[in-house]
Amino acid sequence: MSDPVPFAMPTRFDGARDRVAVVVPGVGYSPARPLLHFARSVLLQHGWTVQELWWQIPDGFAHFTVDDRIAWVERQVTEAIEAEAGACRLVVGKSLGSLACGIAADRNIPAAWLTPVLTIDHVAAALRRAMEPTLLIGGSADKLWDSRIAASLRHDVLEVPSADHGLELADDAAGSVEVLRQVVSRLDRFIGSLDPLTAPPQ
């Protein structure tokens, strides 16, 4: 009798071959969690190929310096982008993933950052130089979000009142579902606005 095949989550969902979105998780917020799950759904509705990153956080990561964390995240995201051989036209990242916003800015790739860590100077500086369409979504109760910095940027911003770092409302499950609906609607609008920009030439 052969060994059973281990259960594996798919990490790639095929759409247009020359229009790939790389989805980048947070520390403990995998692509299966609601914000990224529905981001994938929206992308597929718009015909994108979606490549999810499922990373293993290194041992001792909590003791890494900020620079070491940035370098580690940038390495993972750079490898994922380069694996697409020029077809990566969007990055969608959650929290820790936003440490790679400099990669998106420098490579002129549009991006949607969910709860970006705006309290890190590297992130804020990268977002200031990003010229491609960029969406920032955060909650006013998130200690890693900075309303002042978000408002100072030229980008599309959705700030959800009272939402925490998971874009949820404390002790309000139904309200949190409504926040999710609001976030998904904004993602749908943002991704839809990219369609003419990212469509292959006729």
PDB file of C-alpha atoms in Angstrom:
ATOM      1  CA  MET A   1       0.000   0.000   0.000  1.00  0.00           C
ATOM      2  CA  SER A   2       1.440   3.358  -1.006  1.00  0.00           C
ATOM      3  CA  ASP A   3       1.965   6.143   1.475  1.00  0.00           C
ATOM      4  CA  PRO A   4      -0.901   8.613   1.653  1.00  0.00           C
ATOM      5  CA  VAL A   5      -0.378  11.892  -0.171  1.00  0.00           C
ATOM      6  CA  PRO A   6      -0.055  14.687   2.407  1.00  0.00           C
ATOM      7  CA  PHE A   7      -2.695  17.390   2.328  1.00  0.00           C
ATOM      8  CA  ALA A   8      -1.435  20.498   0.563  1.00  0.00           C
ATOM      9  CA  MET A   9      -3.003  23.901   0.041  1.00  0.00           C
ATOM     10  CA  PRO A  10      -2.853  25.274  -3.496  1.00  0.00           C
ATOM     11  CA  THR A  11      -0.658  28.353  -3.736  1.00  0.00           C
ATOM     12  CA  ARG A  12      -1.294  29.302  -7.359  1.00  0.00           C
ATOM     13  CA  PHE A  13      -4.571  30.097  -9.062  1.00  0.00           C
ATOM     14  CA  ASP A  14      -4.419  30.527 -12.808  1.00  0.00           C
ATOM     15  CA  GLY A  15      -5.826  33.414 -14.775  1.00  0.00           C
ATOM     16  CA  ALA A  16      -4.099  35.622 -17.328  1.00  0.00           C
ATOM     17  CA  ARG A  17      -0.544  34.345 -17.774  1.00  0.00           C
ATOM     18  CA  ASP A  18       0.931  37.805 -18.210  1.00  0.00           C
ATOM     19  CA  ARG A  19      -0.956  39.421 -15.312  1.00  0.00           C
ATOM     20  CA  VAL A  20       0.159  37.906 -12.010  1.00  0.00           C
ATOM     21  CA  ALA A  21      -0.563  39.213  -8.506  1.00  0.00           C
ATOM     22  CA  VAL A  22       1.756  38.089  -5.722  1.00  0.00           C
ATOM     23  CA  VAL A  23      -0.027  37.819  -2.360  1.00  0.00           C
ATOM     24  CA  VAL A  24       2.232  38.312   0.662  1.00  0.00           C
ATOM     25  CA  PRO A  25       1.156  37.254   4.176  1.00  0.00           C
ATOM     26  CA  GLY A  26       1.758  38.734   7.595  1.00  0.00           C
ATOM     27  CA  VAL A  27       3.565  37.123  10.521  1.00  0.00           C
ATOM     28  CA  GLY A  28       0.683  34.858  11.475  1.00  0.00           C
ATOM     29  CA  TYR A  29      -1.824  36.025   8.889  1.00  0.00           C
ATOM     30  CA  SER A  30      -1.701  33.432   6.120  1.00  0.00           C
ATOM     31  CA  PRO A  31      -3.313  33.694   2.665  1.00  0.00           C
ATOM     32  CA  ALA A  32      -6.161  31.563   4.034  1.00  0.00           C
ATOM     33  CA  ARG A  33      -7.256  34.291   6.475  1.00  0.00           C
ATOM     34  CA  PRO A  34     -10.262  36.396   5.419  1.00  0.00           C
ATOM     35  CA  LEU A  35      -8.594  39.558   4.104  1.00  0.00           C
ATOM     36  CA  LEU A  36      -6.201  37.704   1.817  1.00  0.00           C
ATOM     37  CA  HIS A  37      -8.672  34.946   0.924  1.00  0.00           C
ATOM     38  CA  PHE A  38     -11.131  37.494  -0.427  1.00  0.00           C
ATOM     39  CA  ALA A  39      -8.365  39.534  -2.039  1.00  0.00           C
ATOM     40  CA  ARG A  40      -7.584  36.394  -4.026  1.00  0.00           C
ATOM     41  CA  SER A  41     -11.263  36.009  -4.927  1.00  0.00           C
ATOM     42  CA  VAL A  42     -11.434  39.569  -6.218  1.00  0.00           C
ATOM     43  CA  LEU A  43      -8.279  39.096  -8.264  1.00  0.00           C
ATOM     44  CA  LEU A  44      -9.632  35.919  -9.852  1.00  0.00           C
ATOM     45  CA  GLN A  45     -12.890  37.697 -10.707  1.00  0.00           C
ATOM     46  CA  HIS A  46     -10.804  40.252 -12.609  1.00  0.00           C
ATOM     47  CA  GLY A  47      -8.943  37.529 -14.489  1.00  0.00           C
ATOM     48  CA  TRP A  48      -5.604  37.684 -12.702  1.00  0.00           C
ATOM     49  CA  THR A  49      -3.293  34.796 -11.931  1.00  0.00           C
ATOM     50  CA  VAL A  50      -2.644  34.721  -8.171  1.00  0.00           C
ATOM     51  CA  GLN A  51       0.562  33.442  -6.611  1.00  0.00           C
ATOM     52  CA  GLU A  52       0.379  33.179  -2.824  1.00  0.00           C
ATOM     53  CA  LEU A  53       3.408  33.182  -0.552  1.00  0.00           C
ATOM     54  CA  TRP A  54       3.200  30.766   2.367  1.00  0.00           C
ATOM     55  CA  TRP A  55       6.338  31.483   4.300  1.00  0.00           C
ATOM     56  CA  GLN A  56       7.903  29.920   7.352  1.00  0.00           C
ATOM     57  CA  ILE A  57       9.018  32.622   9.770  1.00  0.00           C
ATOM     58  CA  PRO A  58      12.609  31.876  10.876  1.00  0.00           C
ATOM     59  CA  ASP A  59      13.357  30.830  14.432  1.00  0.00           C
ATOM     60  CA  GLY A  60      14.293  33.844  16.502  1.00  0.00           C
ATOM     61  CA  PHE A  61      12.512  36.230  14.134  1.00  0.00           C
ATOM     62  CA  ALA A  62      11.077  38.135  17.103  1.00  0.00           C
ATOM     63  CA  HIS A  63      14.647  39.081  18.022  1.00  0.00           C
ATOM     64  CA  PHE A  64      15.631  40.234  14.508  1.00  0.00           C
ATOM     65  CA  THR A  65      16.441  43.908  14.118  1.00  0.00           C
ATOM     66  CA  VAL A  66      14.078  45.942  11.968  1.00  0.00           C
ATOM     67  CA  ASP A  67      16.702  45.984   9.205  1.00  0.00           C
ATOM     68  CA  ASP A  68      17.050  42.192   9.371  1.00  0.00           C
ATOM     69  CA  ARG A  69      13.274  41.769   9.155  1.00  0.00           C
ATOM     70  CA  ILE A  70      13.120  44.073   6.148  1.00  0.00           C
ATOM     71  CA  ALA A  71      15.940  42.196   4.431  1.00  0.00           C
ATOM     72  CA  TRP A  72      14.276  38.832   5.051  1.00  0.00           C
ATOM     73  CA  VAL A  73      10.883  39.965   3.730  1.00  0.00           C
ATOM     74  CA  GLU A  74      12.420  41.702   0.721  1.00  0.00           C
ATOM     75  CA  ARG A  75      14.315  38.535  -0.161  1.00  0.00           C
ATOM     76  CA  GLN A  76      11.127  36.418  -0.122  1.00  0.00           C
ATOM     77  CA  VAL A  77       9.145  38.914  -2.182  1.00  0.00           C
ATOM     78  CA  THR A  78      11.946  39.565  -4.667  1.00  0.00           C
ATOM     79  CA  GLU A  79      12.269  35.834  -5.347  1.00  0.00           C
ATOM     80  CA  ALA A  80       8.499  35.545  -5.886  1.00  0.00           C
ATOM     81  CA  ILE A  81       8.410  38.515  -8.262  1.00  0.00           C
ATOM     82  CA  GLU A  82      11.421  37.380 -10.268  1.00  0.00           C
ATOM     83  CA  ALA A  83       9.968  33.875 -10.591  1.00  0.00           C
ATOM     84  CA  GLU A  84       7.184  35.429 -12.691  1.00  0.00           C
ATOM     85  CA  ALA A  85       9.655  36.575 -15.373  1.00  0.00           C
ATOM     86  CA  GLY A  86       8.157  40.028 -15.748  1.00  0.00           C
ATOM     87  CA  ALA A  87       4.497  39.025 -15.423  1.00  0.00           C
ATOM     88  CA  CYS A  88       4.059  40.268 -11.833  1.00  0.00           C
ATOM     89  CA  ARG A  89       1.943  43.401 -12.169  1.00  0.00           C
ATOM     90  CA  LEU A  90       0.572  43.704  -8.613  1.00  0.00           C
ATOM     91  CA  VAL A  91       1.589  42.942  -5.034  1.00  0.00           C
ATOM     92  CA  VAL A  92      -1.019  42.511  -2.297  1.00  0.00           C
ATOM     93  CA  GLY A  93       0.504  42.383   1.175  1.00  0.00           C
ATOM     94  CA  LYS A  94      -0.625  42.156   4.786  1.00  0.00           C
ATOM     95  CA  SER A  95       1.237  43.763   7.690  1.00  0.00           C
ATOM     96  CA  LEU A  96       4.732  42.209   7.701  1.00  0.00           C
ATOM     97  CA  GLY A  97       4.498  41.907   3.930  1.00  0.00           C
ATOM     98  CA  SER A  98       4.488  45.698   3.696  1.00  0.00           C
ATOM     99  CA  LEU A  99       8.177  45.689   4.635  1.00  0.00           C
ATOM    100  CA  ALA A 100       8.636  44.880   0.944  1.00  0.00           C
ATOM    101  CA  CYS A 101       6.889  48.031  -0.245  1.00  0.00           C
ATOM    102  CA  GLY A 102      10.265  49.378  -1.329  1.00  0.00           C
ATOM    103  CA  ILE A 103      10.567  46.478  -3.763  1.00  0.00           C
ATOM    104  CA  ALA A 104       7.210  47.361  -5.335  1.00  0.00           C
ATOM    105  CA  ALA A 105       8.145  51.047  -5.469  1.00  0.00           C
ATOM    106  CA  ASP A 106      11.555  50.460  -7.039  1.00  0.00           C
ATOM    107  CA  ARG A 107      10.183  48.009  -9.622  1.00  0.00           C
ATOM    108  CA  ASN A 108       7.189  50.236 -10.464  1.00  0.00           C
ATOM    109  CA  ILE A 109       4.650  47.594  -9.483  1.00  0.00           C
ATOM    110  CA  PRO A 110       1.198  48.659  -8.249  1.00  0.00           C
ATOM    111  CA  ALA A 111       0.362  47.434  -4.763  1.00  0.00           C
ATOM    112  CA  ALA A 112      -2.406  47.047  -2.209  1.00  0.00           C
ATOM    113  CA  TRP A 113      -1.171  47.053   1.393  1.00  0.00           C
ATOM    114  CA  LEU A 114      -3.531  45.825   4.095  1.00  0.00           C
ATOM    115  CA  THR A 115      -2.558  47.197   7.528  1.00  0.00           C
ATOM    116  CA  PRO A 116       0.896  48.351   6.385  1.00  0.00           C
ATOM    117  CA  VAL A 117       3.369  49.030   9.192  1.00  0.00           C
ATOM    118  CA  LEU A 118       3.442  52.799   8.801  1.00  0.00           C
ATOM    119  CA  THR A 119       5.309  53.223  12.102  1.00  0.00           C
ATOM    120  CA  ILE A 120       8.501  51.949  10.419  1.00  0.00           C
ATOM    121  CA  ASP A 121      10.327  54.758   8.625  1.00  0.00           C
ATOM    122  CA  HIS A 122      11.434  52.427   5.812  1.00  0.00           C
ATOM    123  CA  VAL A 123       7.808  51.678   4.939  1.00  0.00           C
ATOM    124  CA  ALA A 124       6.677  55.302   5.023  1.00  0.00           C
ATOM    125  CA  ALA A 125       9.646  56.417   2.916  1.00  0.00           C
ATOM    126  CA  ALA A 126       9.060  53.694   0.323  1.00  0.00           C
ATOM    127  CA  LEU A 127       5.399  54.635   0.035  1.00  0.00           C
ATOM    128  CA  ARG A 128       6.355  58.268  -0.514  1.00  0.00           C
ATOM    129  CA  ARG A 129       8.454  57.349  -3.542  1.00  0.00           C
ATOM    130  CA  ALA A 130       5.996  54.804  -4.976  1.00  0.00           C
ATOM    131  CA  MET A 131       4.651  56.204  -8.242  1.00  0.00           C
ATOM    132  CA  GLU A 132       2.388  53.365  -9.383  1.00  0.00           C
ATOM    133  CA  PRO A 133      -1.233  53.044  -8.161  1.00  0.00           C
ATOM    134  CA  THR A 134      -1.196  52.052  -4.496  1.00  0.00           C
ATOM    135  CA  LEU A 135      -3.984  51.275  -2.032  1.00  0.00           C
ATOM    136  CA  LEU A 136      -3.498  51.493   1.735  1.00  0.00           C
ATOM    137  CA  ILE A 137      -6.067  50.052   4.137  1.00  0.00           C
ATOM    138  CA  GLY A 138      -5.778  50.307   7.911  1.00  0.00           C
ATOM    139  CA  GLY A 139      -7.721  50.711  11.116  1.00  0.00           C
ATOM    140  CA  SER A 140      -7.667  53.684  13.446  1.00  0.00           C
ATOM    141  CA  ALA A 141      -7.234  51.364  16.472  1.00  0.00           C
ATOM    142  CA  ASP A 142      -4.165  49.678  14.948  1.00  0.00           C
ATOM    143  CA  LYS A 143      -0.998  50.774  16.768  1.00  0.00           C
ATOM    144  CA  LEU A 144       1.059  50.016  13.641  1.00  0.00           C
ATOM    145  CA  TRP A 145      -1.041  52.354  11.485  1.00  0.00           C
ATOM    146  CA  ASP A 146      -0.391  56.111  11.409  1.00  0.00           C
ATOM    147  CA  SER A 147      -3.340  58.186  10.241  1.00  0.00           C
ATOM    148  CA  ARG A 148      -1.195  61.278   9.745  1.00  0.00           C
ATOM    149  CA  ILE A 149       1.289  59.501   7.499  1.00  0.00           C
ATOM    150  CA  ALA A 150      -1.479  57.775   5.531  1.00  0.00           C
ATOM    151  CA  ALA A 151      -3.213  61.094   4.898  1.00  0.00           C
ATOM    152  CA  SER A 152       0.051  62.710   3.782  1.00  0.00           C
ATOM    153  CA  LEU A 153       0.600  60.218   0.958  1.00  0.00           C
ATOM    154  CA  ARG A 154      -0.712  60.596  -2.589  1.00  0.00           C
ATOM    155  CA  HIS A 155      -2.199  57.108  -2.513  1.00  0.00           C
ATOM    156  CA  ASP A 156      -5.728  55.762  -2.255  1.00  0.00           C
ATOM    157  CA  VAL A 157      -6.408  55.292   1.479  1.00  0.00           C
ATOM    158  CA  LEU A 158      -9.194  53.564   3.382  1.00  0.00           C
ATOM    159  CA  GLU A 159      -9.066  54.058   7.155  1.00  0.00           C
ATOM    160  CA  VAL A 160     -11.631  52.037   9.076  1.00  0.00           C
ATOM    161  CA  PRO A 161     -12.724  53.677  12.355  1.00  0.00           C
ATOM    162  CA  SER A 162     -12.029  51.558  15.467  1.00  0.00           C
ATOM    163  CA  ALA A 163     -10.614  48.622  13.460  1.00  0.00           C
ATOM    164  CA  ASP A 164      -7.580  46.829  14.870  1.00  0.00           C
ATOM    165  CA  HIS A 165      -4.551  45.292  13.141  1.00  0.00           C
ATOM    166  CA  GLY A 166      -6.707  42.457  11.811  1.00  0.00           C
ATOM    167  CA  LEU A 167      -9.207  45.031  10.483  1.00  0.00           C
ATOM    168  CA  GLU A 168     -11.706  43.732  12.989  1.00  0.00           C
ATOM    169  CA  LEU A 169     -13.811  45.508  15.610  1.00  0.00           C
ATOM    170  CA  ALA A 170     -13.382  44.478  19.240  1.00  0.00           C
ATOM    171  CA  ASP A 171     -16.345  42.484  20.616  1.00  0.00           C
ATOM    172  CA  ASP A 172     -18.340  43.024  17.427  1.00  0.00           C
ATOM    173  CA  ALA A 173     -18.305  40.014  15.130  1.00  0.00           C
ATOM    174  CA  ALA A 174     -21.126  41.269  12.903  1.00  0.00           C
ATOM    175  CA  GLY A 175     -19.465  44.666  12.634  1.00  0.00           C
ATOM    176  CA  SER A 176     -16.194  42.991  11.700  1.00  0.00           C
ATOM    177  CA  VAL A 177     -17.926  41.192   8.836  1.00  0.00           C
ATOM    178  CA  GLU A 178     -19.215  44.542   7.633  1.00  0.00           C
ATOM    179  CA  VAL A 179     -15.661  45.918   7.741  1.00  0.00           C
ATOM    180  CA  LEU A 180     -14.540  42.942   5.650  1.00  0.00           C
ATOM    181  CA  ARG A 181     -17.254  43.742   3.116  1.00  0.00           C
ATOM    182  CA  GLN A 182     -16.044  47.342   2.984  1.00  0.00           C
ATOM    183  CA  VAL A 183     -12.443  46.263   2.473  1.00  0.00           C
ATOM    184  CA  VAL A 184     -13.345  43.767  -0.256  1.00  0.00           C
ATOM    185  CA  SER A 185     -15.425  46.417  -2.035  1.00  0.00           C
ATOM    186  CA  ARG A 186     -12.513  48.862  -1.992  1.00  0.00           C
ATOM    187  CA  LEU A 187     -10.118  46.169  -3.245  1.00  0.00           C
ATOM    188  CA  ASP A 188     -12.554  45.337  -6.041  1.00  0.00           C
ATOM    189  CA  ARG A 189     -12.677  48.977  -7.108  1.00  0.00           C
ATOM    190  CA  PHE A 190      -8.895  49.370  -6.921  1.00  0.00           C
ATOM    191  CA  ILE A 191      -8.130  46.182  -8.850  1.00  0.00           C
ATOM    192  CA  GLY A 192     -10.778  47.064 -11.415  1.00  0.00           C
ATOM    193  CA  SER A 193      -9.070  50.425 -11.952  1.00  0.00           C
ATOM    194  CA  LEU A 194      -5.851  48.590 -12.809  1.00  0.00           C
ATOM    195  CA  ASP A 195      -7.382  46.450 -15.539  1.00  0.00           C
ATOM    196  CA  PRO A 196      -6.781  48.966 -18.378  1.00  0.00           C
ATOM    197  CA  LEU A 197      -3.253  49.627 -17.073  1.00  0.00           C
ATOM    198  CA  THR A 198      -2.227  45.982 -16.815  1.00  0.00           C
ATOM    199  CA  ALA A 199      -4.004  44.494 -19.810  1.00  0.00           C
ATOM    200  CA  PRO A 200      -1.642  43.090 -22.451  1.00  0.00           C
ATOM    201  CA  PRO A 201      -1.322  45.140 -25.653  1.00  0.00           C
ATOM    202  CA  GLN A 202      -3.718  44.202 -28.448  1.00  0.00           C
TER     203      GLN A 202
END
